[in-house]
Every structure is written in structure tokens, then in C-alpha cells.
mmCIF file of C-alpha atoms in Angstrom:
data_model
loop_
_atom_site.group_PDB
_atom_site.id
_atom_site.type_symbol
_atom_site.label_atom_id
_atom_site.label_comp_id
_atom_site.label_asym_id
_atom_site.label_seq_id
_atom_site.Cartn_x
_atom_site.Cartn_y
_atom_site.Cartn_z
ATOM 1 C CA UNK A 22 -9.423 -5.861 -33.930
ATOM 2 C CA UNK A 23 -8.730 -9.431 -33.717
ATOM 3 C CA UNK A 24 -6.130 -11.300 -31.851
ATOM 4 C CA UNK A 25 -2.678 -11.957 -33.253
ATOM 5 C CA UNK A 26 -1.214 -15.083 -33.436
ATOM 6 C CA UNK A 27 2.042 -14.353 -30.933
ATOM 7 C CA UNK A 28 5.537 -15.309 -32.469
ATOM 8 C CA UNK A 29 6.511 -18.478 -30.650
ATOM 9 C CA UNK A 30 10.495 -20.403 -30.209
ATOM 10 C CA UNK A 31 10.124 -22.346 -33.250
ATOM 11 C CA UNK A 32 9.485 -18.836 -35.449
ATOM 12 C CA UNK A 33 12.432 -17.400 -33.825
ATOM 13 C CA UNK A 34 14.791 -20.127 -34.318
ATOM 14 C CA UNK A 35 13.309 -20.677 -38.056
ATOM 15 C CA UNK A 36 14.242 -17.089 -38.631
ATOM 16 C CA UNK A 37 18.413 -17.906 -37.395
ATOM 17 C CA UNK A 38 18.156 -21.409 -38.645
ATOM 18 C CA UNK A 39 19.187 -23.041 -35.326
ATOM 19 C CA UNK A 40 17.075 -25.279 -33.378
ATOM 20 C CA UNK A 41 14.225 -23.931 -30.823
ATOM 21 C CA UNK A 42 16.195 -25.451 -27.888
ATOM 22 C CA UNK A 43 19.008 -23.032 -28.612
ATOM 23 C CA UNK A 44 16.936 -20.168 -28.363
ATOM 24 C CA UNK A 45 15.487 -21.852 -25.400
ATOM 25 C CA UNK A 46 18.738 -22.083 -23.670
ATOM 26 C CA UNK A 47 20.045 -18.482 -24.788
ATOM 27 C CA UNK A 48 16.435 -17.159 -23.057
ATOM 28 C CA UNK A 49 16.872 -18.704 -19.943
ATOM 29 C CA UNK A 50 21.210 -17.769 -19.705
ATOM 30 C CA UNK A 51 22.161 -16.039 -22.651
ATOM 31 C CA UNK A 52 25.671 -16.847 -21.531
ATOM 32 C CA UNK A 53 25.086 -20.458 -22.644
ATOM 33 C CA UNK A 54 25.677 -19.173 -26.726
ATOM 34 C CA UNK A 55 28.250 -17.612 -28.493
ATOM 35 C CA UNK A 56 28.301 -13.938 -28.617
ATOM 36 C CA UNK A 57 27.693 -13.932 -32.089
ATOM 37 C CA UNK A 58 25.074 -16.309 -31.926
ATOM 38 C CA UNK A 59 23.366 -14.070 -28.900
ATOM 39 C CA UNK A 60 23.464 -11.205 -30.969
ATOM 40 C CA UNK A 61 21.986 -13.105 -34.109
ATOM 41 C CA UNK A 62 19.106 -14.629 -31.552
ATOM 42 C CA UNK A 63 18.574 -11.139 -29.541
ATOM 43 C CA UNK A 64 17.772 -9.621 -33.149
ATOM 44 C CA UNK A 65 15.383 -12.260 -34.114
ATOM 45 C CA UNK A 66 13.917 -11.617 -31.190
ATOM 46 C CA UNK A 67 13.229 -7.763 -31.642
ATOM 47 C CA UNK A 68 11.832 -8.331 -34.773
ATOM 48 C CA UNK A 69 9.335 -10.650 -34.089
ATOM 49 C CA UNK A 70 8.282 -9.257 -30.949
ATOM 50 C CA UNK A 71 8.552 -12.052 -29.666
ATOM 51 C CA UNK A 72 7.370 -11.761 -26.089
ATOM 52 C CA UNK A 73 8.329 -14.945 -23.610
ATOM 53 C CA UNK A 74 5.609 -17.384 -22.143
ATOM 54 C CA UNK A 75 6.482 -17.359 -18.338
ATOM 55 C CA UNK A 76 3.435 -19.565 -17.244
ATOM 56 C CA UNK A 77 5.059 -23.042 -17.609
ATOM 57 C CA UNK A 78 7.916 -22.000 -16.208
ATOM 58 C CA UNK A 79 6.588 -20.276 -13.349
ATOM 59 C CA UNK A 80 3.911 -23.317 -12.796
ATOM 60 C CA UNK A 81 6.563 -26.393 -13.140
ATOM 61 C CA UNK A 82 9.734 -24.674 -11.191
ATOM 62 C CA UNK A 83 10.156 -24.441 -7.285
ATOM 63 C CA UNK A 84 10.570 -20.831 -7.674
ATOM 64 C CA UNK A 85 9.171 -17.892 -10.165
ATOM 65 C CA UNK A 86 11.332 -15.782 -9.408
ATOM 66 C CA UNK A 87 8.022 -12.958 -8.924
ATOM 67 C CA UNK A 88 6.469 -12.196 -5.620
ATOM 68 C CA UNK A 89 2.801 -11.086 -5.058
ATOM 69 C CA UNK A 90 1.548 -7.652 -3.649
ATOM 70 C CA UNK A 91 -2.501 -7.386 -2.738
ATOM 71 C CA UNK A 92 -2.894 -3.070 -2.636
ATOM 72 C CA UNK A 93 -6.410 -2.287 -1.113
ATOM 73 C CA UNK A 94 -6.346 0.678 -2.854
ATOM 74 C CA UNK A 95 -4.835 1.953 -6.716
ATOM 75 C CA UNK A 96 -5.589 5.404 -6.216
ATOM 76 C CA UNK A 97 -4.500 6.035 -2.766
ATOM 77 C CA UNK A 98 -0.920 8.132 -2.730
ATOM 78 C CA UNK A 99 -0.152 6.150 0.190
ATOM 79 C CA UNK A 100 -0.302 2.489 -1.980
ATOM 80 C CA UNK A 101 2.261 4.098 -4.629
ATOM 81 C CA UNK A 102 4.911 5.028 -2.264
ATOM 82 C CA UNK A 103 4.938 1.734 -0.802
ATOM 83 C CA UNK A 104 4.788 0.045 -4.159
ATOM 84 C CA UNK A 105 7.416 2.561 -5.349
ATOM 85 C CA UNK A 106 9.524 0.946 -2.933
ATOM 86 C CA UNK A 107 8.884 -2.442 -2.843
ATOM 87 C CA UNK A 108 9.639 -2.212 -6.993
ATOM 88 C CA UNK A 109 13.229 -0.366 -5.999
ATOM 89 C CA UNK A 110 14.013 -3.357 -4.489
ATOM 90 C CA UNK A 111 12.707 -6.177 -6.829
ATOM 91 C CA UNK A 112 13.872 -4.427 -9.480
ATOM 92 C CA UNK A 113 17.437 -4.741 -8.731
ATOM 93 C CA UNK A 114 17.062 -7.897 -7.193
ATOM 94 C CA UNK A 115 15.293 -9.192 -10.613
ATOM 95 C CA UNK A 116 12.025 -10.350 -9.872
ATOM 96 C CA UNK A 117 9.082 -10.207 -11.262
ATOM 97 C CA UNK A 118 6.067 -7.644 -9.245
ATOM 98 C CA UNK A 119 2.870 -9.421 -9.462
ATOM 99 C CA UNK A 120 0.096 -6.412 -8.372
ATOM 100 C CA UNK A 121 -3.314 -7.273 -7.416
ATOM 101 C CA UNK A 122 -5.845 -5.183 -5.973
ATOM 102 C CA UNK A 123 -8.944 -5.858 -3.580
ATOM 103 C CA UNK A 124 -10.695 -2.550 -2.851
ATOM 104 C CA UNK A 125 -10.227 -3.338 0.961
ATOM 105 C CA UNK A 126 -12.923 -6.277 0.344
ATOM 106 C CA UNK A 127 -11.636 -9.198 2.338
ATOM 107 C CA UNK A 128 -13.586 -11.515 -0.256
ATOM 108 C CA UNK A 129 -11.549 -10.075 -3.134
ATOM 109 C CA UNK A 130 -8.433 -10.421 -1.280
ATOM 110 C CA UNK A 131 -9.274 -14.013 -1.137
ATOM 111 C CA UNK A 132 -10.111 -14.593 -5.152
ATOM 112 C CA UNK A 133 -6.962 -11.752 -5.840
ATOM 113 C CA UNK A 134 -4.977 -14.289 -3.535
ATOM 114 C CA UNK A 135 -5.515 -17.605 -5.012
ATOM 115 C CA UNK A 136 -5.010 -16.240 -8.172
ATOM 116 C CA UNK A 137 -1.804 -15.219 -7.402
ATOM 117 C CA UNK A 138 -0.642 -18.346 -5.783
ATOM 118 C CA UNK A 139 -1.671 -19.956 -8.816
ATOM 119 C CA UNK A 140 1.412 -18.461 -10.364
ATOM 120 C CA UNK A 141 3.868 -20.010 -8.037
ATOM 121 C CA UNK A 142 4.984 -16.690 -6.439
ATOM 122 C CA UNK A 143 7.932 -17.290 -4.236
ATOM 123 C CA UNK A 144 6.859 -14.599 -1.612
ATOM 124 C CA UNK A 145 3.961 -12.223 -0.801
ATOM 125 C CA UNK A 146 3.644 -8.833 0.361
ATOM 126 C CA UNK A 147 0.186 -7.774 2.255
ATOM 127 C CA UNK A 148 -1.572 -4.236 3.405
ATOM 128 C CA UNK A 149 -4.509 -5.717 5.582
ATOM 129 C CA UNK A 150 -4.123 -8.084 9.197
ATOM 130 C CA UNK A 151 -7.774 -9.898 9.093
ATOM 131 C CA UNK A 152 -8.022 -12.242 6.502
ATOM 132 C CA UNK A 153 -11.008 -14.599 5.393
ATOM 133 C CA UNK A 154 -10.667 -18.377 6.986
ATOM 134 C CA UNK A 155 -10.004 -18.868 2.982
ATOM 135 C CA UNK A 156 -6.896 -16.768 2.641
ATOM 136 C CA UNK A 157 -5.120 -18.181 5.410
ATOM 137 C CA UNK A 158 -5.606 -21.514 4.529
ATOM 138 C CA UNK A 159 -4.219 -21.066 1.214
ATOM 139 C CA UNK A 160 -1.442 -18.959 2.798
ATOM 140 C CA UNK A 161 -0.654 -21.649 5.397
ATOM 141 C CA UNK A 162 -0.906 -24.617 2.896
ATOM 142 C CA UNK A 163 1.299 -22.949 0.132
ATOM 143 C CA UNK A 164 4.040 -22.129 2.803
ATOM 144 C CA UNK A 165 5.878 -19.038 1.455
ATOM 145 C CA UNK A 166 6.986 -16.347 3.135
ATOM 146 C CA UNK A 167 4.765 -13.418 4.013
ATOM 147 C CA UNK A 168 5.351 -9.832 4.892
ATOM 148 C CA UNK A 169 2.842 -7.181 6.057
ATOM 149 C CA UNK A 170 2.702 -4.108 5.885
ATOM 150 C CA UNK A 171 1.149 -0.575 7.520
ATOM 151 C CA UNK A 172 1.308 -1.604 10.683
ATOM 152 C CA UNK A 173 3.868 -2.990 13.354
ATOM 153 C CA UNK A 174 2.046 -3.555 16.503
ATOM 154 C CA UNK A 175 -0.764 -6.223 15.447
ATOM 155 C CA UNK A 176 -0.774 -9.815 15.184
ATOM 156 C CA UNK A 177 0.778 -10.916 12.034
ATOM 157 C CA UNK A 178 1.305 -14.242 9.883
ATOM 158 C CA UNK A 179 4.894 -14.057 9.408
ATOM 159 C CA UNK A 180 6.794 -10.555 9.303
ATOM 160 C CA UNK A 181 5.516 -7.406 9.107
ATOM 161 C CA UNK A 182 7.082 -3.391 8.686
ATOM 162 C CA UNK A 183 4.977 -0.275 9.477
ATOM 163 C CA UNK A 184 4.154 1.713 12.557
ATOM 164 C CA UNK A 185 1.843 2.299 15.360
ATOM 165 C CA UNK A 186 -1.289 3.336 14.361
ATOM 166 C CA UNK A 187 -2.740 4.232 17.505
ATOM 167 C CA UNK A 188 0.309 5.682 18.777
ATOM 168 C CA UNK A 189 0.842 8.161 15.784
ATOM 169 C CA UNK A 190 -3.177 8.967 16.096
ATOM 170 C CA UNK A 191 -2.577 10.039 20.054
ATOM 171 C CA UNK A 192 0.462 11.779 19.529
ATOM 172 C CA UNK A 193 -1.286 14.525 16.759
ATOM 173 C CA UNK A 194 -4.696 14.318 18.773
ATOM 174 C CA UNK A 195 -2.557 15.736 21.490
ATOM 175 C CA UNK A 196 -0.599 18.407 19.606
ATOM 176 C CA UNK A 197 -4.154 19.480 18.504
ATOM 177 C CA UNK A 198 -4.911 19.746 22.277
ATOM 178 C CA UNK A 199 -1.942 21.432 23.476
ATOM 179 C CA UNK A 200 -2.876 24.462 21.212
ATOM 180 C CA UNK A 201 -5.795 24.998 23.709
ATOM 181 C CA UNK A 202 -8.583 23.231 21.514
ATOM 182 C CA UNK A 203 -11.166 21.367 23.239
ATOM 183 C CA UNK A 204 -13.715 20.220 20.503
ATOM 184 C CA UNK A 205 -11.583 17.518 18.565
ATOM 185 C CA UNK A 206 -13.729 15.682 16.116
ATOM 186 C CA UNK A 207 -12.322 12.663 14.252
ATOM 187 C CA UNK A 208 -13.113 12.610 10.590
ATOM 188 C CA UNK A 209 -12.695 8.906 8.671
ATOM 189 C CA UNK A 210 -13.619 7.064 5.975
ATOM 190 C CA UNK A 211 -14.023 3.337 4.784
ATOM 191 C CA UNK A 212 -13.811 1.718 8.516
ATOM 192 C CA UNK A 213 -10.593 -0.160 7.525
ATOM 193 C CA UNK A 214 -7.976 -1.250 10.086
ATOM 194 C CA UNK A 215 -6.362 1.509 10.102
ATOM 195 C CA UNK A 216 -8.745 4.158 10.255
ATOM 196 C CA UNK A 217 -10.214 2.313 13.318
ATOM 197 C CA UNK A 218 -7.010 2.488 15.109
ATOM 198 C CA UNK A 219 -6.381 5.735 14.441
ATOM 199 C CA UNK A 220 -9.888 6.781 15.751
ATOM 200 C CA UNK A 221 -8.341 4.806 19.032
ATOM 201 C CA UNK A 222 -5.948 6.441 19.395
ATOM 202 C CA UNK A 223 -7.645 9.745 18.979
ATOM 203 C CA UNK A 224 -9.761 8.351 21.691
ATOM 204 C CA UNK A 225 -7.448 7.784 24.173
ATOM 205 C CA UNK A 226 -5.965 11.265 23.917
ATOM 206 C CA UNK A 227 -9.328 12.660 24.334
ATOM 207 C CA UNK A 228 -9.516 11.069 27.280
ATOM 208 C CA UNK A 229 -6.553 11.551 28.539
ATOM 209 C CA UNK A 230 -7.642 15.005 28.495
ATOM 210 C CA UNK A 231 -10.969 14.624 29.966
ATOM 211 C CA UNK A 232 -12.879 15.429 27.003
ATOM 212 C CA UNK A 233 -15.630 13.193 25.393
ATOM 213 C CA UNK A 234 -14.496 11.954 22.006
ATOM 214 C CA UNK A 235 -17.053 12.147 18.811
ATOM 215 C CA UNK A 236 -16.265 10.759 15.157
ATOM 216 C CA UNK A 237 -18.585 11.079 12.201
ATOM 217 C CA UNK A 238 -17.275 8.422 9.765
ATOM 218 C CA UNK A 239 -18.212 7.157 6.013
ATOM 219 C CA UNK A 240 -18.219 3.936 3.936
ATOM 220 C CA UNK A 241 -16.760 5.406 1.317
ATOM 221 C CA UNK A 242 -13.166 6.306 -0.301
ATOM 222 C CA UNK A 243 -11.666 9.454 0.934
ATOM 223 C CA UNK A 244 -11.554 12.206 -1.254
ATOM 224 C CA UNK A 245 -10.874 16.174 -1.140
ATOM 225 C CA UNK A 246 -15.300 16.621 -1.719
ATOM 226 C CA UNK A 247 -15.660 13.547 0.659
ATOM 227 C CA UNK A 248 -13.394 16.239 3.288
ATOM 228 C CA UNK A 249 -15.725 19.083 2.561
ATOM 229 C CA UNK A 250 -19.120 16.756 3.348
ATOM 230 C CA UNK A 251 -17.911 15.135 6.563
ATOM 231 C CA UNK A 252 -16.588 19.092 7.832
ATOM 232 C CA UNK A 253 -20.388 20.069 7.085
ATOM 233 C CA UNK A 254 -21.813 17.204 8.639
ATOM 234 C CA UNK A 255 -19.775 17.826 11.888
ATOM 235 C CA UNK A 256 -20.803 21.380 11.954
ATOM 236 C CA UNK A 257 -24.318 20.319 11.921
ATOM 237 C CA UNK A 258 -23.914 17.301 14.520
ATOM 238 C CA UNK A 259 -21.463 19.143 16.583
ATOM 239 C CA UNK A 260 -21.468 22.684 16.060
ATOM 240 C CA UNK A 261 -18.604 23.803 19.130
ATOM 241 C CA UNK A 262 -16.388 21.548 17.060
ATOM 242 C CA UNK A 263 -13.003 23.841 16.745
ATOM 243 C CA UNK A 264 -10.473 21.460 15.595
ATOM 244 C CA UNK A 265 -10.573 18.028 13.343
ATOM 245 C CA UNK A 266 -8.208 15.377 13.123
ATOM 246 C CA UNK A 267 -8.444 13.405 9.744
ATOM 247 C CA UNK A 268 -7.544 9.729 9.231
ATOM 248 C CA UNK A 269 -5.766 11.020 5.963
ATOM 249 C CA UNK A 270 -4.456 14.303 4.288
ATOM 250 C CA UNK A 271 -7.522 13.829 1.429
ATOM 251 C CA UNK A 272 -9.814 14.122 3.771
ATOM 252 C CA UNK A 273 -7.881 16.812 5.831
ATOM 253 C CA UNK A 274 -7.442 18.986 2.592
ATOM 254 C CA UNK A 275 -11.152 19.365 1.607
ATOM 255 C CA UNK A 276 -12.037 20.427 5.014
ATOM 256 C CA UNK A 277 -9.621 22.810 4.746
ATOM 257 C CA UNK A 278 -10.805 24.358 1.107
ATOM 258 C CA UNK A 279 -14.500 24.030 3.028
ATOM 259 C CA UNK A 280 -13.801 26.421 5.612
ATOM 260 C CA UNK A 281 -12.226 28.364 3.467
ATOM 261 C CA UNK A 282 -15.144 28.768 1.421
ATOM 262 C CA UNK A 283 -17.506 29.616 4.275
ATOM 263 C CA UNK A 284 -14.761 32.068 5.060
ATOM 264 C CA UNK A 285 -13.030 30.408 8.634
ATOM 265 C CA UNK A 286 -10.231 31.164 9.238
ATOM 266 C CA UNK A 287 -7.644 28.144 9.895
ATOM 267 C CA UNK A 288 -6.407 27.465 12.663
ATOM 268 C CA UNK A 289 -8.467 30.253 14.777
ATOM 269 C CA UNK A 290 -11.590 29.217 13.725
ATOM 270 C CA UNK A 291 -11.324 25.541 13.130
ATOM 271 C CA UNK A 292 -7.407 23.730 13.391
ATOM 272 C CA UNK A 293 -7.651 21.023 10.778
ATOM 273 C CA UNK A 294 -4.615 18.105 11.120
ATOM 274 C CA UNK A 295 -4.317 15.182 8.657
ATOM 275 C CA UNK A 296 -2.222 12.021 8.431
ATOM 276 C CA UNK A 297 0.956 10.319 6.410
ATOM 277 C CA UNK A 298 2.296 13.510 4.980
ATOM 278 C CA UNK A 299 1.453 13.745 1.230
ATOM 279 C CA UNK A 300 2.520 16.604 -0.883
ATOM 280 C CA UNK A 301 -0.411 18.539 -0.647
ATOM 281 C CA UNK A 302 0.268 18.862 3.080
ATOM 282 C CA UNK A 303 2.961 21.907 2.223
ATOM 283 C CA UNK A 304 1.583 23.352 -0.675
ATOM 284 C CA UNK A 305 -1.938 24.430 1.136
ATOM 285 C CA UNK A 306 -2.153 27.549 3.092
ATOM 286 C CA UNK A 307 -1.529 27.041 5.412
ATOM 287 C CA UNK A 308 0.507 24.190 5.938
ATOM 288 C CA UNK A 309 -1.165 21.217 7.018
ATOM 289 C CA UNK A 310 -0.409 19.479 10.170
ATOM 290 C CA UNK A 311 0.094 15.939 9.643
ATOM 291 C CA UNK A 312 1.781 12.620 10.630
ATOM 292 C CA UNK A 313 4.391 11.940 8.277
ATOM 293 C CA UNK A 314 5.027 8.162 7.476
ATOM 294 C CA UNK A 315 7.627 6.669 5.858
ATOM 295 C CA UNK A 316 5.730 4.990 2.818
ATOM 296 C CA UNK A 317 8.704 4.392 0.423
ATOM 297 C CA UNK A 318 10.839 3.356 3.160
ATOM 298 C CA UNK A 319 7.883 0.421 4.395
ATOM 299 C CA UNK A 320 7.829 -0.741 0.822
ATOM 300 C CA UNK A 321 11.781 -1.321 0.710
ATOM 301 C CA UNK A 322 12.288 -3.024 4.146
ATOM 302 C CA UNK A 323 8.752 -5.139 3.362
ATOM 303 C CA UNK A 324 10.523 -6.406 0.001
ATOM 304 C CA UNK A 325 13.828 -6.727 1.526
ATOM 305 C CA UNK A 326 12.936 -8.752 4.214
ATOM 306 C CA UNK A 327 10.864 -10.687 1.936
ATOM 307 C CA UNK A 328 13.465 -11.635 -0.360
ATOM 308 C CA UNK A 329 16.016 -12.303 2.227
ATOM 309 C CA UNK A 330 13.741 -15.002 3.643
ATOM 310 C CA UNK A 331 13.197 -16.585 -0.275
ATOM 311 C CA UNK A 332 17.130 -16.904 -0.241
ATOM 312 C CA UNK A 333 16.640 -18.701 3.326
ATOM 313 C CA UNK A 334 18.108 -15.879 5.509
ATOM 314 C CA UNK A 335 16.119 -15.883 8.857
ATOM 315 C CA UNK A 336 15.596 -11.527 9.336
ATOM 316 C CA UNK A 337 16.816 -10.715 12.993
ATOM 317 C CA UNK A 338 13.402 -9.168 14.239
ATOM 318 C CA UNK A 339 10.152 -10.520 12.767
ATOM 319 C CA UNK A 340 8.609 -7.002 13.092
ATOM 320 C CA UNK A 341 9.747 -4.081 12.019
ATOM 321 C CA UNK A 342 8.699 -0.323 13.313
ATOM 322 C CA UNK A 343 9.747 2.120 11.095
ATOM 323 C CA UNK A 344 8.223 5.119 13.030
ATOM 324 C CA UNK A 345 6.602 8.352 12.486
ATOM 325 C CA UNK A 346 6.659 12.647 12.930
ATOM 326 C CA UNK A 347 4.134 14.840 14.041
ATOM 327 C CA UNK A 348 4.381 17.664 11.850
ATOM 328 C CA UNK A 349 2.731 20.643 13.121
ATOM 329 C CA UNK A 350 2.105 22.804 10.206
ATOM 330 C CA UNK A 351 0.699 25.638 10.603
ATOM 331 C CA UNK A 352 -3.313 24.502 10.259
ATOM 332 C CA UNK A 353 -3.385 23.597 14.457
#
């Protein structure tokens, strides 16, 4: 199917007979034109699909109007709470969501990045802390404001909303504890940031204990079947393994439909926790023990601080902790 030629200003002003700088003026503040005139323009408008070039506006202005988010992932649950909140908050505010996605690749980030800047974005919203040399040059030359997200303890850039990683990770590793296991094993996937920190924090609580930590870890996105290969891996690396903790409820969720294929019993036989509280977490049998995070919430205060600093108001705390619950379930 080939292109078609997109109605431009002079098309819709032939079709009311006024001159393309009215329609110009009644695009930008409709106010700016009669009522009757609006309503003559709006319909022209409709008909031709007529569908508004932002570019030169967005490339020539000091502001667009449109801030930039980089997800690492587009299927992750976690990614579309947070964007479901940022986009409850832009939304009303009017601007414009620019979404780009790097598949945790700090390379892509960079290209996703400059092609976003290239837009004129008046703000930008981040997942990840370490960025290439390239990325924060760009981000330190084009001066905007910057929030990011996931995590409030690290070093940031500018602002940033989330929680403690490590923190949340101790905290379940110990619930898992206090039910008298003693053969935690820490599943993850990817080696992000965050999965690292959470194996940290697992750590420490294993220590804390006097017990000798042991992770078995993959490259590759989490995923129910990813769950159910890194359970049968651990049985075969460490078979007194009775208890996992999971960097995320994907991962937590196969193991769980694993053992209940090779017919253990959860938690007597192997206690299974996850992390960030997802809605398979209560629908599972049992219930999954989890960390429950505030995704939506991160989104909204990451765009609201964002957008207060565009409009020049200076946020009282740079940093942001939004917190966390251990939910015990009933899978520990």
C-alpha cells in the first residue's frame, strides 16, 4: 500500500476559505477565533484527517511541551505500572509521553537517548543509574531536568523516586528465615541493577544468620518457564535447597507450578517468595509471598516532580523513598 500524501494547513484552510495562518493560530489557541469560525475549522479538520506536524514546533521552541521516558523493558508488569502513572500525571498536565525502550542495553539507552533529545523534550524520566560516558554527556550538555526511578538509595543525576533495593531483599530473605528455613537460594535473571542489589541484600541476611549464601542466575528475561529451569537447576547444584527467594514474581511463579509438577508441596517442601507484588501473587495457591512495591505510585511522584521542576519549582527533597511490604503469603 503506498503512502498517502497527509492533508496539510493550506488544504484545511482551502476547504473554509480563510487563510492557513488562521488555522494556524486556531491550532495553537483555538480561543484566538470566533466560535463559529472554530467550529467551521474543527470540522475541516475531522474531515481531512488532518493530523498536526509537531516537529518544527517542538525543534524551534524552548519547550515541547513532551517529556521522555527510556523503559528497559515493554513486557515487564512492573514498566506498565510505572508508565501507567507517569501518563496519569502528564495527561492532565497536557504533555506529550515520548516512550523509548532499551532492552536494559546501556548502548541502546544511549542511541534511544539522543534520539529523544533530538525532539526538544523539556524533561526526562529514567529506570537505570549507570549510564554510558555518552548519555551523560548529552544529559549534562542539554541541561533538563532528570528524574530516576526504581531506586532511592543510589547515586543519581538529578532526582530520583523508588525504594531500597537491598533493604526490601533482606527484609523477605529474613521472613523466609524466621519460618525455620536454612537453605535460601536466590533465583535472578538479566544481572541488572536491581537484581544485583537484591541478591545483596539476600546476602546480607544470610549472613546475618550464619548461613552461606548461593545464587544461580541467568542472562536472560524472566519468565514463568525461565522460573521452572532455574528451580531445576538449583535442585541439581544444591539439592538441601528448601526455600527460594526470586528477584521477581515471574520467576517466583514458575518455580512454584515446577514443584508442583514434581509433586512438592509448598511451603513444606520448598517455601518459594517473589518480589513487587503482581497479580499473580494472590491468585496462585497458595499465595505467594512477595515484596509489594508501589509501581503506579513511583510513576506519579517521578512525573510530578519532573514537571514541577519544568515550571521552575525547586522539589523539597531531591530523593524520594516511597517504601515497601513484605507480604507473607502463604508460599514461606
Amino acid at each position: 500500500m503506498m503512502k498517502k500524501k497527509r492533508p496539510v494547513l493550506q488544504d484545511v484552510a482551502d476547504r473554509v476559505g480563510i487563510t492557513k495562518m488562521t488555522v494556524s493560530r486556531y491550532l495553537r489557541n483555538p480561543e484566538r477565533v470566533s466560535v463559529a469560525l472554530g467550529h467551521k475549522i474543527a470540522l475541516a479538520l475531522d474531515e481531512l484527517g488532518y493530523i498536526p506536524n509537531r516537529a518544527p514546533d517542538m525543534l524551534s521552541n524552548a519547550t515541547s511541551r513532551a517529556i521522555g521516558v527510556l523503559l528497559p523493558s515493554l513486557t515487564n508488569q512492573v514498566f506498565a505500572d510505572v508508565l501507567r502513572g507517569i501518563e496519569t500525571v502528564t495527561d492532565a498536565a497536557g504533555y506529550q509521553t515520548l516512550l523509548s525502550h532499551f532492552g536494559y542495553d546501556p548502548q541502546k539507552e544511549e542511541r534511544q537517548l539522543r534520539s529523544l533529545l533530538g525532539w526538544n523534550i523539556d524533561g526526562l524520566i529514567l529506570t537505570e543509574r549507570h549510564h554510558t560516558p555518552g548519555s551523560l554527556r548529552m544529559i549534562g550538555i542539554d541541561g533538563i531536568p532528570v528524574v530516576e526511578m526504581m531506586d532511592s538509595v543510589s547515586p543519581c543525576l538529578d532526582m530520583a523516586v523508588g525504594f531500597d533495593n537491598v533493604e526490601a531483599a533482606r527484609q523477605m530473605t529474613r521472613a523466609i528465615l524466621a519460618k525455620g528455613h536454612r537453605h535460601t537460594v536466590y533465583l535472578g535473571a538479566r544481572f541488572d541493577e536491581r537484581t544485583l542489589q537484591k541478591q545483596q541484600g539476600y546476602e546480607i541476611a544470610m549472613r546475618e544468620a550464619h548461613l552461606e549464601p548461593h545464587s544461580v542466575m541467568m542472562t536472560a528475561a524472566s519468565s514463568f518457564s525461565a522460573g521452572a529451569r532455574l528451580l531445576r537447576e538449583t535442585q541439581q547444584r544444591y539439592p538441601q535447597t528448601d526455600s527460594l527467594f526470586c528477584t521477581n514474581d515471574d520467576l517466583a511463579a514458575g518455580a512454584m507450578f515446577e514443584c508442583q509438577r514434581q509433586g512438592l508441596h509448598i511451603p513444606g517442601q520448598m517455601a518459594i517468595a517473589g518480589f513487587h507484588g503482581h497479580d499473580i501473587a494472590h491468585v496462585v495457591t497458595p499465595p505467594l509471598a512477595t515484596v509489594l512495591t508501589p509501581r503506579e505510585r513511583i510513576g506519579r511522584e517521578a512525573a510530578t516532580m519532573l514537571l514541577a521542576c519544568i515550571n521552575g519549582d525547586q522539589p523539597m527533597s531531591k530523593r524520594r523513598d516511597v517504601g515497601f511490604d513484605i507480604i507473607a503469603g502463604g508460599s514461606i
